[in-house]
XYZ file of N, CA and C in Angstrom:
366
model
N -15.218 40.798 -2.336
C -15.327 39.511 -2.675
C -16.754 38.216 -1.689
N -16.918 37.281 -2.308
C -17.729 36.095 -1.688
C -16.706 34.828 -0.962
N -17.181 34.882 0.316
C -16.570 34.464 1.012
C -17.863 33.134 1.564
N -17.304 31.830 2.337
C -17.986 30.910 2.960
C -17.208 30.706 4.149
N -17.932 30.790 5.194
C -17.240 30.782 6.834
C -18.277 29.177 7.772
N -16.886 28.545 8.147
C -17.714 27.659 8.252
C -17.125 27.287 9.882
N -17.670 27.601 10.990
C -17.599 27.590 12.291
C -17.596 25.918 13.125
N -17.191 25.600 13.781
C -17.477 24.802 14.827
C -17.048 24.955 16.600
N -18.162 24.600 16.562
C -18.191 25.419 18.194
C -18.766 23.831 19.236
N -18.340 24.035 20.210
C -18.633 23.277 21.226
C -20.133 22.866 20.926
N -20.218 21.238 21.570
C -21.852 20.966 21.167
C -22.802 21.060 22.322
N -22.015 21.644 22.888
C -23.156 21.725 24.446
C -23.560 23.265 24.223
N -23.607 23.858 23.435
C -24.219 25.109 23.616
C -25.823 25.249 22.933
N -26.428 26.458 23.334
C -27.642 26.628 24.467
C -27.869 27.760 22.679
N -29.173 28.057 22.649
C -29.833 28.758 21.499
C -28.888 30.285 21.332
N -28.743 30.823 22.750
C -28.961 32.092 22.820
C -27.176 31.895 22.412
N -26.415 31.120 22.942
C -25.112 31.328 22.772
C -24.913 31.024 20.892
N -25.539 30.610 20.522
C -25.249 29.809 19.113
C -25.694 31.595 18.231
N -26.770 32.054 18.578
C -27.475 33.376 17.477
C -25.930 34.218 18.042
N -25.277 34.047 19.388
C -24.093 35.356 19.378
C -23.124 35.289 17.885
N -22.715 34.050 17.283
C -22.185 33.836 16.380
C -22.601 34.201 14.941
N -24.375 34.594 15.060
C -25.016 35.073 13.490
C -24.907 36.756 14.088
N -24.917 37.263 15.168
C -24.661 38.462 15.289
C -23.494 39.049 15.148
N -22.498 38.187 15.948
C -20.934 38.779 15.015
C -20.927 38.531 13.776
N -21.394 37.841 12.973
C -20.866 37.607 11.936
C -21.118 38.727 10.989
N -22.762 38.884 11.360
C -23.430 40.130 10.839
C -22.065 41.141 10.909
N -22.172 41.693 12.557
C -21.459 42.849 12.760
C -20.201 43.269 11.653
N -19.298 42.418 11.943
C -18.172 42.276 10.952
C -18.640 42.122 9.850
N -19.146 41.602 8.700
C -19.411 41.579 7.411
C -19.868 43.287 7.067
N -20.939 44.029 7.918
C -21.595 45.314 8.170
C -20.450 46.316 8.365
N -19.391 46.187 9.177
C -17.795 46.813 8.994
C -17.110 46.472 7.834
N -17.256 45.901 7.081
C -16.619 45.808 6.056
C -17.593 45.679 4.836
N -18.463 46.409 5.152
C -19.198 46.781 3.937
C -19.623 45.823 2.711
N -20.734 44.819 4.166
C -20.830 43.576 3.197
C -22.097 43.332 3.489
N -22.378 41.806 3.657
C -23.423 41.581 4.157
C -23.402 40.155 3.988
N -24.236 39.208 4.723
C -24.814 37.448 4.890
C -25.762 36.909 3.740
N -25.047 36.534 2.822
C -26.040 35.912 1.690
C -26.703 34.744 2.147
N -25.978 33.957 2.737
C -26.145 32.522 3.813
C -26.056 32.649 4.794
N -27.231 31.994 5.680
C -26.886 31.603 7.320
C -27.615 30.519 7.538
N -26.960 29.534 8.160
C -27.423 27.889 8.180
C -26.565 27.303 9.401
N -27.182 27.248 9.716
C -27.321 26.098 11.074
C -27.180 24.727 11.083
N -26.110 24.242 11.237
C -26.198 22.838 10.712
C -26.675 21.705 12.442
N -26.534 22.669 13.148
C -26.888 21.929 14.393
C -25.653 20.787 14.871
N -26.034 20.263 15.847
C -25.011 19.092 16.688
C -24.381 18.191 15.930
N -23.447 17.706 15.829
C -23.157 16.399 14.889
C -22.019 15.938 15.553
N -21.830 14.118 15.341
C -20.783 13.871 16.276
C -19.391 13.915 15.112
N -18.069 13.749 15.763
C -17.371 13.442 15.310
C -16.463 12.126 15.202
N -16.311 11.836 13.560
C -15.879 10.377 13.201
C -14.713 10.125 14.382
N -14.136 10.636 15.088
C -13.375 10.377 16.209
C -13.367 11.378 17.366
N -13.179 11.043 18.640
C -12.499 12.157 19.664
C -11.775 12.880 19.344
N -12.085 14.026 19.702
C -10.217 15.185 20.006
C -9.297 14.738 20.899
N -7.926 15.159 20.746
C -7.475 15.036 21.827
C -7.925 15.567 23.406
N -8.584 16.373 23.197
C -9.485 16.671 24.297
C -10.422 16.367 24.804
N -11.128 14.889 24.353
C -11.992 14.543 24.623
C -13.364 14.697 23.705
N -13.571 15.943 23.041
C -14.980 16.355 22.788
C -15.146 15.232 21.524
N -16.672 15.126 21.669
C -17.692 14.082 20.965
C -18.240 14.900 19.768
N -18.399 15.665 19.609
C -19.351 16.567 18.448
C -18.694 17.835 18.664
N -19.492 19.032 18.099
C -19.481 20.183 17.735
C -20.790 20.559 17.001
N -21.190 22.003 17.703
C -22.038 22.322 17.065
C -21.188 22.960 15.190
N -22.378 23.244 14.214
C -21.708 23.392 13.205
C -22.882 24.672 12.479
N -22.265 25.822 12.027
C -22.592 27.204 11.974
C -21.839 27.291 10.458
N -22.962 27.798 9.485
C -22.076 27.944 8.403
C -22.703 29.216 7.334
N -22.067 30.183 6.564
C -22.248 31.207 5.935
C -21.468 31.701 4.616
N -22.359 32.039 4.084
C -21.982 32.485 2.911
C -22.145 34.095 2.904
N -20.938 34.620 2.670
C -20.458 36.335 2.796
C -20.018 37.162 2.042
N -20.740 38.485 2.003
C -20.035 39.117 0.940
C -19.239 40.258 1.758
N -18.602 40.286 1.380
C -17.815 41.418 2.496
C -16.218 41.833 1.932
N -15.562 42.811 2.493
C -14.331 43.078 1.886
C -13.089 42.277 2.926
N -11.780 42.267 2.118
C -10.844 40.966 2.787
C -10.182 41.855 4.197
N -10.905 42.442 4.607
C -10.440 42.936 5.997
C -11.504 42.170 7.019
N -12.500 41.569 6.899
C -13.429 40.550 7.216
C -12.828 39.610 7.876
N -12.033 38.722 6.927
C -11.089 37.520 7.277
C -10.524 37.749 8.642
N -9.593 39.046 8.390
C -8.648 39.214 9.540
C -9.528 38.890 10.648
N -10.735 39.921 11.238
C -11.588 40.221 12.005
C -11.910 39.037 12.641
N -12.586 38.118 11.761
C -13.203 37.076 11.721
C -12.203 35.922 12.923
N -11.152 35.472 11.693
C -9.923 34.916 12.032
C -9.861 35.646 13.924
N -9.604 37.002 13.949
C -9.497 37.126 15.135
C -10.372 36.932 16.589
N -11.532 36.979 15.500
C -12.616 36.838 16.849
C -13.009 35.413 17.426
N -12.579 34.658 16.544
C -12.983 33.271 16.607
C -11.396 32.284 17.539
N -10.809 32.813 16.741
C -9.363 32.268 17.222
C -9.474 32.664 18.797
N -10.104 34.141 19.134
C -9.803 33.977 20.886
C -11.224 33.419 21.564
N -11.497 32.932 20.776
C -13.110 32.634 21.477
C -12.905 31.105 22.003
N -13.493 30.555 23.307
C -12.787 29.387 23.675
C -13.931 27.997 23.416
N -15.251 28.887 23.158
C -16.028 27.835 22.955
C -15.954 27.492 20.933
N -15.037 28.147 20.175
C -15.126 27.524 18.333
C -14.041 26.690 18.730
N -14.102 25.405 18.417
C -13.336 24.466 18.207
C -12.213 24.981 16.903
N -13.170 25.083 15.686
C -12.526 24.985 14.554
C -13.004 25.943 13.696
N -12.423 26.423 12.539
C -13.109 27.778 12.015
C -12.423 27.828 10.394
N -13.129 28.013 9.199
C -12.616 27.784 8.338
C -12.765 29.175 7.400
N -12.509 29.670 6.853
C -12.837 30.977 5.354
C -12.141 30.521 4.198
N -13.303 30.338 3.263
C -13.173 29.961 2.243
C -13.340 31.174 0.841
N -12.932 31.596 -0.299
C -13.035 32.199 -0.679
C -13.873 31.882 -2.293
N -14.982 32.225 -2.410
C -15.798 31.446 -3.091
C -15.690 32.457 -4.846
N -15.418 33.501 -4.675
C -15.327 34.209 -6.369
C -15.879 35.542 -5.891
N -16.358 36.263 -6.895
C -16.538 37.582 -7.108
C -17.691 38.362 -6.842
N -18.185 39.328 -6.451
C -19.176 39.570 -6.175
C -19.941 39.720 -7.076
N -19.699 40.128 -8.576
C -20.233 39.574 -9.552
C -21.110 38.284 -9.849
N -20.627 37.348 -9.314
C -20.872 35.859 -9.384
C -21.952 35.440 -8.039
N -22.469 36.411 -7.143
C -22.740 36.378 -6.054
C -24.567 35.426 -6.389
N -25.173 35.635 -6.821
C -26.399 35.278 -7.376
C -26.046 33.445 -7.902
N -25.158 33.778 -8.630
C -24.945 31.831 -8.825
C -24.153 31.197 -8.157
N -23.056 31.422 -7.185
C -22.898 31.177 -5.352
C -23.882 30.358 -4.778
N -25.098 31.639 -4.538
C -25.863 31.403 -3.704
C -26.766 30.318 -4.144
N -27.300 30.603 -5.584
C -28.134 29.715 -6.390
C -27.440 27.970 -6.142
N -26.429 28.098 -6.300
C -25.527 26.904 -6.191
C -25.377 26.307 -5.254
N -25.708 26.760 -3.740
C -25.306 26.196 -2.530
C -26.679 24.991 -2.344
N -26.182 24.127 -1.948
C -26.881 23.056 -1.636
C -25.979 22.017 -0.598
N -27.047 21.586 0.453
C -25.685 20.969 1.241
C -26.957 19.614 2.714
N -26.671 18.529 2.048
C -27.706 17.817 2.911
C -27.544 17.997 4.553
N -26.832 18.723 5.107
C -27.021 19.030 6.381
C -27.877 19.960 6.573
N -28.021 20.709 6.027
C -29.067 21.774 6.205
C -30.591 21.768 6.887
N -30.769 22.330 7.667
C -31.954 22.360 8.303
C -33.000 23.246 7.637
N -32.441 24.499 7.099
C -33.215 25.593 6.823
C -33.348 25.673 5.505
N -32.605 25.235 4.456
C -32.635 25.071 2.914
C -32.920 23.628 2.866
N -34.050 23.001 1.469
C -34.063 21.974 1.719
C -34.042 22.311 -0.422
N -32.874 21.787 -0.720
C -32.414 22.222 -1.393
C -31.461 23.593 -1.995
N -31.843 23.997 -3.082
C -31.395 25.759 -3.279
C -31.519 26.896 -2.713
N -30.770 27.401 -2.411
C -31.587 29.456 -1.421
C -32.642 29.332 -2.272
N -32.237 29.631 -3.685
C -33.061 30.608 -4.005
C -34.024 29.866 -5.170
N -34.305 28.879 -5.468
C -35.430 28.050 -5.761
C -37.059 28.023 -5.332
N -37.635 28.386 -6.602
C -39.253 28.448 -6.073
C -39.756 27.372 -6.171
N -39.213 26.259 -6.742
C -40.386 25.477 -6.001
C -40.005 24.208 -4.615
């Protein structure tokens, strides 16, 4: 299955701490016979409204992952016990056979890594 994983972490994380999320996602995906198809760091952004705890913003990370369903349980477990993670979301995007179509369709105005689609040659 193809899933998207979005993580909102504390905004004051440094680059090394942010890199630990990428390695964790890769580790869990590999353990579940999967792979990361898209890895995108959207950076820190302010929230429209402060959270109840007073946080004014967060660091956004986005992944499209090809993995078995067991990966979702492990992502939920690891992200749920991490105090730096404010929110996370996992959504099923489609079947393995649709991976190229899903990746090609990924476009995001917040992306710093991809200008347009991931697989565009232009």
